[in-house]
Coordinates of N, CA and C and ligand atoms in Angstrom, one line a residue:
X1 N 0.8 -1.2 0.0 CA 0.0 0.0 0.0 C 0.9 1.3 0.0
X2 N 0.8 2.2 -1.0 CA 1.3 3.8 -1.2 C 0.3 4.7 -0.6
X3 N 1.0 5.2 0.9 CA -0.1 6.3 1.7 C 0.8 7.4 1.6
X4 N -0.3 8.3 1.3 CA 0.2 9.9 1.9 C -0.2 10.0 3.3
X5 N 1.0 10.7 4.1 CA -0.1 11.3 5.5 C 0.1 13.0 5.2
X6 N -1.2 13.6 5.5 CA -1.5 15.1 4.7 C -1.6 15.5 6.2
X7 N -0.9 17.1 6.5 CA -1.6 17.8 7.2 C -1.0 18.7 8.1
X8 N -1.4 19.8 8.3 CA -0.3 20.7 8.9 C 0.7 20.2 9.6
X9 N 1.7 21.5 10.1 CA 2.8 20.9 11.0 C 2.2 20.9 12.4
X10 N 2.5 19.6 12.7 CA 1.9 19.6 14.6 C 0.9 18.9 14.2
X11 N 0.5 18.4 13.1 CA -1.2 17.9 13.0 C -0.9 16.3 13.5
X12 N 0.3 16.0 13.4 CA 0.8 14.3 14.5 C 0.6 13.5 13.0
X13 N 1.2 13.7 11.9 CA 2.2 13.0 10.7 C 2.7 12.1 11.5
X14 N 4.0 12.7 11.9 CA 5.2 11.3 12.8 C 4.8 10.9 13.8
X15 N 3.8 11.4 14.5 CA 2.9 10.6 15.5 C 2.7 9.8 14.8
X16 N 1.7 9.6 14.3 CA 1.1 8.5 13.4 C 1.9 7.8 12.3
X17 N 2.5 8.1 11.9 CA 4.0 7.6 11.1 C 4.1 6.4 11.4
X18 N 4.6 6.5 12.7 CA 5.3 5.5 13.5 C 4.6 4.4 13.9
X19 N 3.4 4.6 13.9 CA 2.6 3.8 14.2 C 1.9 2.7 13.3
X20 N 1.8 3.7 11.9 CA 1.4 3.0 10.6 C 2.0 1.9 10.1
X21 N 3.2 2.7 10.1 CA 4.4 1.8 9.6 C 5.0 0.9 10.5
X22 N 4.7 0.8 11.7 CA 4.6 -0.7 12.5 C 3.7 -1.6 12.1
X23 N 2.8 -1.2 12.1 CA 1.2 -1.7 11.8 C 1.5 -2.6 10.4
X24 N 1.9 -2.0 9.7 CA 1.9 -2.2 7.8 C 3.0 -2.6 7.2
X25 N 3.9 -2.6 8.4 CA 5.3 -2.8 8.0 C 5.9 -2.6 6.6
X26 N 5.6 -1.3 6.2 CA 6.1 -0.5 5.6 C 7.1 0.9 5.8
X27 N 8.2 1.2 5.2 CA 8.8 2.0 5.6 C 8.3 3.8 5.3
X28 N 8.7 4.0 6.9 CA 8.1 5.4 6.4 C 9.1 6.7 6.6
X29 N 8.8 7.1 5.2 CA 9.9 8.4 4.6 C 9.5 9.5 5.2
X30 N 10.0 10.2 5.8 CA 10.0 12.0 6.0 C 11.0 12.3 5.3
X31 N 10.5 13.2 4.4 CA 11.0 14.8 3.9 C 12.1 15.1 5.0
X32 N 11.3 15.6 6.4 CA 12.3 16.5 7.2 C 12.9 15.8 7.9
X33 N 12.5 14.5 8.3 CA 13.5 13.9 8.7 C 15.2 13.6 8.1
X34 N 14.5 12.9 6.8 CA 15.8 13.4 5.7 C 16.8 14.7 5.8
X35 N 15.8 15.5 5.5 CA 16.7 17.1 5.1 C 17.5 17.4 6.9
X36 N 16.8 16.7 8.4 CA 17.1 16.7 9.6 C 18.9 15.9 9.8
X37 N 18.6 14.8 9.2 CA 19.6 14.0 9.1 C 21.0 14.2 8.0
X38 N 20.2 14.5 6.9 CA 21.3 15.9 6.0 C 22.4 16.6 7.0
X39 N 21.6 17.2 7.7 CA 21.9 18.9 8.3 C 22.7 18.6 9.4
X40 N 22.4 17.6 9.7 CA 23.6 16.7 11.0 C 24.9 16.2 10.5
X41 N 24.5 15.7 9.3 CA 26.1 15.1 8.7 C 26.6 16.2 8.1
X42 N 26.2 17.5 7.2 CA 26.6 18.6 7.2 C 27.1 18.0 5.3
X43 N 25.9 17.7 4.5 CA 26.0 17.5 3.4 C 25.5 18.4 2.4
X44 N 25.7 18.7 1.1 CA 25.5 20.0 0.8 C 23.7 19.9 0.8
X45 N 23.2 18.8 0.5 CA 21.8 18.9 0.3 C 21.0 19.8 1.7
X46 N 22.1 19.3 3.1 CA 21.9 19.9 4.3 C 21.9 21.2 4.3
X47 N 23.2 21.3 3.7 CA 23.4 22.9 4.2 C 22.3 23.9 2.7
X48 N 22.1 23.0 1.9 CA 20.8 24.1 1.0 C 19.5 24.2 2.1
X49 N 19.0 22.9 2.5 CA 17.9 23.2 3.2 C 17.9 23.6 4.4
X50 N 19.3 23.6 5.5 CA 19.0 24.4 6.4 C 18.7 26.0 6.3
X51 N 18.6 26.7 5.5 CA 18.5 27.8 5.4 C 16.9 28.2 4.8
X52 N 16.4 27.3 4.2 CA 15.0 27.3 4.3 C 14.1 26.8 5.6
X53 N 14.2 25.8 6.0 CA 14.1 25.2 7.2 C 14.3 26.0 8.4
X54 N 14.9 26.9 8.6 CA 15.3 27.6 9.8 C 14.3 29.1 9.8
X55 N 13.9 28.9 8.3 CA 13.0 30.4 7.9 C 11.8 29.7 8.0
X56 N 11.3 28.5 8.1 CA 10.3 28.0 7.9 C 9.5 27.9 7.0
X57 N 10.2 28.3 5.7 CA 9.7 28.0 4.1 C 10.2 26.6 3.6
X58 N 9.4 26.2 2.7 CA 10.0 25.1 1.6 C 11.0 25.2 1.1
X59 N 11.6 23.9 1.2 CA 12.8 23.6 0.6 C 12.4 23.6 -0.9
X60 N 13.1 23.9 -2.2 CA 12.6 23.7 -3.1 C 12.3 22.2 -4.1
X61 N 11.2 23.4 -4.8 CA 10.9 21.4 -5.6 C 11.6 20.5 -5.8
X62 N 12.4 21.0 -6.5 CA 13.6 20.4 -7.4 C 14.7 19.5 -6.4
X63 N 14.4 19.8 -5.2 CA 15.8 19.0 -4.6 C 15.1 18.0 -3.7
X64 N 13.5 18.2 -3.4 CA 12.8 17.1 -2.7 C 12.6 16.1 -3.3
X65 N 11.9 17.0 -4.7 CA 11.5 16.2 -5.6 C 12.6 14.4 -6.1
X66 N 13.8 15.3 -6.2 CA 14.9 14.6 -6.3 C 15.3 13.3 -5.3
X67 N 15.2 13.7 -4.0 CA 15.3 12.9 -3.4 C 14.3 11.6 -2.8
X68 N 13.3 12.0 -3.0 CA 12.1 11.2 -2.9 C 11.9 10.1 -3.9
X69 N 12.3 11.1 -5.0 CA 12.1 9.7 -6.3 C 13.4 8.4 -6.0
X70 N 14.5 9.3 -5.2 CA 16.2 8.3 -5.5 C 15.3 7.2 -3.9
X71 N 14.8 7.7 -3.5 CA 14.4 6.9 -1.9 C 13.1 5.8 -2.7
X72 N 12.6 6.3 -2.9 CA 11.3 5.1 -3.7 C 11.9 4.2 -4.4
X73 N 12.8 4.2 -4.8 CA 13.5 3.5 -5.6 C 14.4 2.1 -4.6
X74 N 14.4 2.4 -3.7 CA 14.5 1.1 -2.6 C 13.9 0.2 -2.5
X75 N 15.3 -1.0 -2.1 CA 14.7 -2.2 -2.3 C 13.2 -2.4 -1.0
X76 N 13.5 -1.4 -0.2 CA 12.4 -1.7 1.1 C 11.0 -1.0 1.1
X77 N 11.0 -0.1 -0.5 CA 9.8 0.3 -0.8 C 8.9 -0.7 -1.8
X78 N 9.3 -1.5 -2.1 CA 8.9 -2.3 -3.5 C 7.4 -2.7 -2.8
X79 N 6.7 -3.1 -1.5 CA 5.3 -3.2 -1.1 C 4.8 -2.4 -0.6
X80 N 5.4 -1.0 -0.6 CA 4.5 -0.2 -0.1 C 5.2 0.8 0.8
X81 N 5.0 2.0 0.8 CA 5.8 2.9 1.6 C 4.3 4.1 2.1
X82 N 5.3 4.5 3.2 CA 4.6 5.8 3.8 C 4.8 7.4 3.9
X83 N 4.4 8.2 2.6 CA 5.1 9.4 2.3 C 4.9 10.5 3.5
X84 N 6.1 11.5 4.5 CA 5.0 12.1 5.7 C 6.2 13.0 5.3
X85 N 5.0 14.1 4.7 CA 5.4 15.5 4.8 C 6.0 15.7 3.4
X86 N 5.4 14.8 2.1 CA 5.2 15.0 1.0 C 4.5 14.7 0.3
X87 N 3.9 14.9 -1.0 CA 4.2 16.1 -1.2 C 3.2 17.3 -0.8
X88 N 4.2 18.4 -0.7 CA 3.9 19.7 -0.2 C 3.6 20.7 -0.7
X89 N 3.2 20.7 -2.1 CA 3.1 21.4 -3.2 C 2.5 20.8 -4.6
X90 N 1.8 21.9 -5.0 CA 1.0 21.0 -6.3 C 2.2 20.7 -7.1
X91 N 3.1 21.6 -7.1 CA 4.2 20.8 -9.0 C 4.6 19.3 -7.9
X92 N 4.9 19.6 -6.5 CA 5.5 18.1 -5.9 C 4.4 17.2 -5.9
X93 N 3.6 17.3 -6.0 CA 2.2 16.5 -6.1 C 2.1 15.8 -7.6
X94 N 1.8 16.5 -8.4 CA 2.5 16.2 -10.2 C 3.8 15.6 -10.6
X95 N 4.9 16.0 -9.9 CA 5.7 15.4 -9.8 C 6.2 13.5 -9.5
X96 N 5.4 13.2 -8.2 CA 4.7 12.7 -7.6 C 4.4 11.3 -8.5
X97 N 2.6 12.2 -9.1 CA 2.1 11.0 -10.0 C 2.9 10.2 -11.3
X98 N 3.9 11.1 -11.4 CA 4.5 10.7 -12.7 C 6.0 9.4 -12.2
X99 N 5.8 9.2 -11.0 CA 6.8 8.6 -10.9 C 5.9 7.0 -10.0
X100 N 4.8 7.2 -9.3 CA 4.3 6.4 -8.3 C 2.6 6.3 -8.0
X101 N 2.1 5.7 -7.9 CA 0.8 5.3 -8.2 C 0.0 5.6 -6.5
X102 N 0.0 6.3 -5.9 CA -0.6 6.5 -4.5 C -2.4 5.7 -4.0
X103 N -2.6 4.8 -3.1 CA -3.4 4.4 -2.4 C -4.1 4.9 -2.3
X104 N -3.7 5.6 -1.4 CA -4.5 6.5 0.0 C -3.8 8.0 0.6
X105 N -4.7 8.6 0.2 CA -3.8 9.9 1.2 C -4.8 10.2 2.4
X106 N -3.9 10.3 3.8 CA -5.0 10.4 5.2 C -4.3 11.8 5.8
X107 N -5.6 12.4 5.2 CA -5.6 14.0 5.8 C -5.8 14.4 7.1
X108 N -5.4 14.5 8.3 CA -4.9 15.0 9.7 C -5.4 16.6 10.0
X109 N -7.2 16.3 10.2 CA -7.5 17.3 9.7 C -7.7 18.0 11.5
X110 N -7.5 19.2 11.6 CA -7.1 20.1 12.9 C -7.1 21.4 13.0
X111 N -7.0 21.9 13.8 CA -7.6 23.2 13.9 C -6.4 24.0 14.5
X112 N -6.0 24.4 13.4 CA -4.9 25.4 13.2 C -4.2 26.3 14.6
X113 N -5.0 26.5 14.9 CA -4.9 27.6 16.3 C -4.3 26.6 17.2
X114 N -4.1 25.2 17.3 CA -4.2 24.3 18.6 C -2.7 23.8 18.4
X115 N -1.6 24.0 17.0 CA -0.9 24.1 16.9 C 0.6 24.4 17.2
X116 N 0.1 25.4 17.3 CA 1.5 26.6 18.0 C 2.1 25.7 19.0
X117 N 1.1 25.3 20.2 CA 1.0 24.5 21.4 C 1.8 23.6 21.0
X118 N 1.6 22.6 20.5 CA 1.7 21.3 20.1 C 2.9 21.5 19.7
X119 N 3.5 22.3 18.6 CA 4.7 22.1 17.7 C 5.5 22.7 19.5
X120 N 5.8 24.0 19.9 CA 6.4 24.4 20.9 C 6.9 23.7 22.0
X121 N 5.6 22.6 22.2 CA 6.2 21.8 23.3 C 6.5 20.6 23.0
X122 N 6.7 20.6 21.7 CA 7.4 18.7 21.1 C 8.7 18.6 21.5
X123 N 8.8 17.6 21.8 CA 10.3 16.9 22.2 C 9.8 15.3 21.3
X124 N 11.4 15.2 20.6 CA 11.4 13.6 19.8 C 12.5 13.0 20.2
X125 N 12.7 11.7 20.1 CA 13.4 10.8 20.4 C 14.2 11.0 19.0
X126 N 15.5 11.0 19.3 CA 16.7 11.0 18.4 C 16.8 9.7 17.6
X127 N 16.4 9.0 18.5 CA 16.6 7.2 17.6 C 15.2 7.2 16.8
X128 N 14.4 6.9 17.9 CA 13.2 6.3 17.1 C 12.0 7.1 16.5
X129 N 12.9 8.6 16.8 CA 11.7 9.2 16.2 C 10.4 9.5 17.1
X130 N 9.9 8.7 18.2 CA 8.9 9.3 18.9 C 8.2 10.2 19.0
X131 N 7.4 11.1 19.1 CA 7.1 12.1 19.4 C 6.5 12.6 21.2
X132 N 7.1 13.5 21.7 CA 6.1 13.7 22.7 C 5.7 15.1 23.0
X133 N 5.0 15.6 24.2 CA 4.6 16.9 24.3 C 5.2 17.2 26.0
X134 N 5.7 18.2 25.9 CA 6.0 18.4 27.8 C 4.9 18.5 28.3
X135 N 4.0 19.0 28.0 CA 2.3 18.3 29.0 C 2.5 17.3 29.8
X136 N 2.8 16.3 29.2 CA 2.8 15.1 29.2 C 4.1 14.3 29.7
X137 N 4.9 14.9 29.0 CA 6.2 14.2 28.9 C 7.7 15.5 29.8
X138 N 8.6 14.8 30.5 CA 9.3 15.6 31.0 C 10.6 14.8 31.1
X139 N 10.5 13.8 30.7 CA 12.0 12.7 30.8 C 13.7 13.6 29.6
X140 N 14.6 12.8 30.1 CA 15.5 13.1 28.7 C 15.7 11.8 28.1
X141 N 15.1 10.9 28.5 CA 15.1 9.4 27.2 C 13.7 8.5 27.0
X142 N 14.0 8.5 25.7 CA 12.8 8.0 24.8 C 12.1 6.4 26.0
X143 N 10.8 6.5 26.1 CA 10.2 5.3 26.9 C 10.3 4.0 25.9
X144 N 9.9 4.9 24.8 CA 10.2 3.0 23.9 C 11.3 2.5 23.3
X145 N 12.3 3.5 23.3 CA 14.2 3.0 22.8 C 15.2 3.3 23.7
X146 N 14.5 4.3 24.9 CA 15.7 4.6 25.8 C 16.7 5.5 25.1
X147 N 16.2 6.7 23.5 CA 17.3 7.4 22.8 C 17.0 8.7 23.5
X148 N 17.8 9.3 23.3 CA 18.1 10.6 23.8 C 16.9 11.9 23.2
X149 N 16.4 12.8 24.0 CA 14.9 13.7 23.5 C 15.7 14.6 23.4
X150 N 15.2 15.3 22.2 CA 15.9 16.6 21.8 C 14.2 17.9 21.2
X151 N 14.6 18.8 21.0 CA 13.8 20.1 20.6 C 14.4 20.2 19.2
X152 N 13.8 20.4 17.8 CA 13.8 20.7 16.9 C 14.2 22.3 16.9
X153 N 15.4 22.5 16.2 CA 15.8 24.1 16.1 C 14.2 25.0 15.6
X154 N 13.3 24.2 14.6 CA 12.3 24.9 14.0 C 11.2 24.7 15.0
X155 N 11.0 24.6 16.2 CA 10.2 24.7 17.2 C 10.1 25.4 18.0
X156 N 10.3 26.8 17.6 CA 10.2 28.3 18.4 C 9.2 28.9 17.9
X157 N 8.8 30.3 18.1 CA 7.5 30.5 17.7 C 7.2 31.2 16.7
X158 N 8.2 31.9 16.3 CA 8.6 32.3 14.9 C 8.7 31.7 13.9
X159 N 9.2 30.9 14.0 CA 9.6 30.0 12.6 C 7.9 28.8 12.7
X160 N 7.3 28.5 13.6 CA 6.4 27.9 13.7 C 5.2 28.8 12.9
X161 N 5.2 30.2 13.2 CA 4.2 30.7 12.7 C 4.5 30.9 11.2
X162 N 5.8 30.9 10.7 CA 5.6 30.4 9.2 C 5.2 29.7 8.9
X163 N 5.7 28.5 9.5 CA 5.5 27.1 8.7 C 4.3 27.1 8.7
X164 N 3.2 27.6 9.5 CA 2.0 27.4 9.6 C 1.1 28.5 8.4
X165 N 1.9 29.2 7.8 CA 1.7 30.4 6.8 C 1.6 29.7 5.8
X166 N 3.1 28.9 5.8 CA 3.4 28.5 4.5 C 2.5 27.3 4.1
X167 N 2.2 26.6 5.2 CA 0.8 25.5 5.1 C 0.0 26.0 4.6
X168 N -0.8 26.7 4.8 CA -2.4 27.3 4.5 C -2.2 27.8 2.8
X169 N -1.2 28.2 2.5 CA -0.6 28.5 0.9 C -0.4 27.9 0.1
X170 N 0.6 26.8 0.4 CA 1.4 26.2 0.0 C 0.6 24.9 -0.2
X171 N 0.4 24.1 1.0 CA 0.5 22.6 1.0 C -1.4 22.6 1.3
X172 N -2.2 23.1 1.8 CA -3.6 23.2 1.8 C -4.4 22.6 0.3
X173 N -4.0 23.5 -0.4 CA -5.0 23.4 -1.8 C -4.7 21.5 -2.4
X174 N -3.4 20.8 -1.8 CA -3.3 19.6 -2.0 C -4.8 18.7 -1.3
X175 N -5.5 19.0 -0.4 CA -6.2 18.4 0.0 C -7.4 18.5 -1.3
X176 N -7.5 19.7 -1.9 CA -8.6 19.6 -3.3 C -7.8 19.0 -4.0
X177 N -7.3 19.0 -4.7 CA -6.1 17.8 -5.3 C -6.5 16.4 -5.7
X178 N -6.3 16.1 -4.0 CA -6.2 14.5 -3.4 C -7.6 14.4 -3.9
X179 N -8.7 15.5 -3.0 CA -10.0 15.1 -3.3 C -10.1 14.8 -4.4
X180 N -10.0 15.7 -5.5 CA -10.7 15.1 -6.8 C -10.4 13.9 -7.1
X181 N -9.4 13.6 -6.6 CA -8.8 12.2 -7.6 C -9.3 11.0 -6.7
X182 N -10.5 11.0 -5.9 CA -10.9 10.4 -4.8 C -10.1 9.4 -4.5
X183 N -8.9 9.8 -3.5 CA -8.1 9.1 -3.0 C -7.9 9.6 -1.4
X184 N -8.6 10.7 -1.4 CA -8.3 11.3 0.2 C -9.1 10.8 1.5
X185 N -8.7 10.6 2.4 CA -9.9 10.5 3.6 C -9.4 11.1 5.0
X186 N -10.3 12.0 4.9 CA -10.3 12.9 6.3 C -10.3 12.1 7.8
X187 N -9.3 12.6 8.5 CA -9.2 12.1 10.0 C -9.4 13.5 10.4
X188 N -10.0 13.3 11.8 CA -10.1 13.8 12.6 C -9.1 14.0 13.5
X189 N -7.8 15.2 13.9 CA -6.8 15.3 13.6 C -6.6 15.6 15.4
X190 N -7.5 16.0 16.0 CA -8.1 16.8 17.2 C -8.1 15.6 18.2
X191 N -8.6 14.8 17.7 CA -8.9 13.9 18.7 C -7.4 13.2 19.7
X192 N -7.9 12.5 20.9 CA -6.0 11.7 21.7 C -5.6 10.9 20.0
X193 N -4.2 10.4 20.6 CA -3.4 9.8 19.8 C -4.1 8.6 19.0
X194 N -4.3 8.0 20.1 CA -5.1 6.1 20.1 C -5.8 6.2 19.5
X195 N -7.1 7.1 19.4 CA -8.0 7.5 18.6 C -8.1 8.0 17.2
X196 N -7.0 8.7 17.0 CA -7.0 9.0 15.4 C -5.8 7.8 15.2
X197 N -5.4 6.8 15.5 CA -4.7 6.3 15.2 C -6.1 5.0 14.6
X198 N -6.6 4.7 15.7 CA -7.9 3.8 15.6 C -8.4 4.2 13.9
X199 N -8.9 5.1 13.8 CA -9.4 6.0 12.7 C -9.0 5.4 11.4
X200 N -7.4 5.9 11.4 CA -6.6 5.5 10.3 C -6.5 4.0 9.6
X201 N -6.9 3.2 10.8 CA -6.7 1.8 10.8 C -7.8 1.1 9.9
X202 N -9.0 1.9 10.7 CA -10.6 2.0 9.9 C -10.7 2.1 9.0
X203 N -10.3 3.8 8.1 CA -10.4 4.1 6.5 C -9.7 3.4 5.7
X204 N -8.1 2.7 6.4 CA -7.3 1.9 5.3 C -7.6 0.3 5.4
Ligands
AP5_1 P1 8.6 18.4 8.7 O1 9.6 17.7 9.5 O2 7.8 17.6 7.7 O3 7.7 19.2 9.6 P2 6.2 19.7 9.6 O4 5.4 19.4 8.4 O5 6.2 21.1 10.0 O6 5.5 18.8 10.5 P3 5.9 18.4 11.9 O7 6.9 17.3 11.8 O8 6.3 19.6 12.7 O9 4.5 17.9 12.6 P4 3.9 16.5 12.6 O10 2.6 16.6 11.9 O11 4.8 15.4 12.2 O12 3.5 16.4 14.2 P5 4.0 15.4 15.3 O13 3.4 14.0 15.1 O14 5.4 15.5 15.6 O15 9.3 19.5 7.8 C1 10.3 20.4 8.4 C2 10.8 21.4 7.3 O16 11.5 20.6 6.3 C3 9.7 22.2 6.6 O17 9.3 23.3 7.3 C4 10.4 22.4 5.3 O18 11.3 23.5 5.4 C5 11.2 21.2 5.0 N1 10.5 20.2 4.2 C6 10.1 19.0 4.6 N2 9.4 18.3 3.6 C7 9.4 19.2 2.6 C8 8.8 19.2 1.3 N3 8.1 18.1 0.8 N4 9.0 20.3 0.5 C9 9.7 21.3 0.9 N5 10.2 21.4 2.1 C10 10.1 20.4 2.9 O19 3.2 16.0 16.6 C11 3.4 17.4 17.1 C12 3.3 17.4 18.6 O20 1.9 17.2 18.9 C13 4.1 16.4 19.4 O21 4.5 16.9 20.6 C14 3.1 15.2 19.6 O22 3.4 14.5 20.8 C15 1.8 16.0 19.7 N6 0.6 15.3 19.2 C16 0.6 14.5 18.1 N7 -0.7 14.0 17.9 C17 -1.4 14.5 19.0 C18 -2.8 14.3 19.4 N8 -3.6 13.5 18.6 N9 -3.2 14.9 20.5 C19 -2.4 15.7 21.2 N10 -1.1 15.9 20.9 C20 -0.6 15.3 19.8
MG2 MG1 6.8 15.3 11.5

């Protein structure tokens, strides 16, 4: 199965990510994870996108687009992969169809304002990716790998209220998109974790 997960930042993508792709045992690709992982080893694809990344705009087409097609091309994608946090844009979206035949896209639908919160107080596990919220969470290692929790440099409130600019612009009008080509199904994005996870499990 080829899933999109759609939906603002903070809408719980890598929440649900992680979960899917346990579930389905399919691997699942982040964009920023990648471009995260880039920016660590300090390769040039890193150092182009930290400078968008840090402004909270898109990285450009041309170099996601690029990398997403060389990653699908994996021997670990051949039954099915999980795209989170692409594509972001209609040419990335067209882009997209011309290379890979998409399922399901599951829209993470939420209410913008509840955001800010959410992205601000995220802490992720270094290893496995986790996600958590200081609400909730106040440890410095991950409960399910024991990896080390860190704060995303783009989790301040500035650069958050871009990203959230650039959503509503940018990556929004993909949900009429998805729609027409009736492949989309709305989740309820608001709801606890279990629950929209429950959800996802339902529509696929
Ligand atoms: P990316 O890493 O994709 O970030 P994003 O889209 O901004 O989304 P986030 O990862 O911030 O949110 P999420 O939906 O995964 O939420 P999470 O599950 O962690 O991209 C980063 C940057 O890279 C972009 O700004 C851009 O510059 C660049 N980039 C990446 N892809 C690109 C592309 N295709 N084209 C161009 N540029 C690209 O949850 C958030 C928090 O909420 C956590 O604390 C979590 O515990 C909590 N939470 C989750 N679900 C729930 C729930 N149901 N109830 C309560 N709390 C919840
Ligand atoms: Mg994410």
């Amino acid at each position: 199965m080829n899933i999109i997960l759609l939906g603002a930042p903070g809408a719980g993508k890598g929440t649900q990510a992680v979960r899917i792709s346990e579930k389905y045992k399919i691997p699942h690709i982040s964009t920023g994870d990648i471009f995260r992982k880039n920016i660590k080893e300090g390769t040039p694809v890193g150092l182009k996108a930290k400078a968008y990344i840090d402004k909270g705009q898109l990285v450009p087409d041309e170099v996601v687009v690029e990398i997403v097609e060389n990653r699908l091309k994996e021997k670990d994608c051949k039954n099915g992969y999980l795209l989170d946090g692409f594509p972001r844009t209609l040419a990335q979206a067209e882009a997209l169809s011309k290379i890979t035949d998409i399922d399901a896209v599951i829209n993470l639908d939420i209410d913008l304002k509840l955001l800010a919160d959410r992205l601000t107080g995220r802490r992720i596990c270094r290893d496995c990716g986790e996600s958590y919220h200081i609400s909730s969470f106040s440890g410095s290692e991950c409960t399910k790998c024991g990896g080390e929790i860190y704060q995303r440099d783009d989790d301040n409130i500035e650069t958050v209220n871009s990203r959230l600019t650039v959503y509503e612009n940018q990556t929004k009008p993909l949900i009429e998109y998805y729609s027409s080509k009736n492949v989309l199904k709305n989740i309820d994005g608001g709801q606890d974790i279990d629950k929209v996870f429950e959800d996802i499990v339902k529509t696929l």
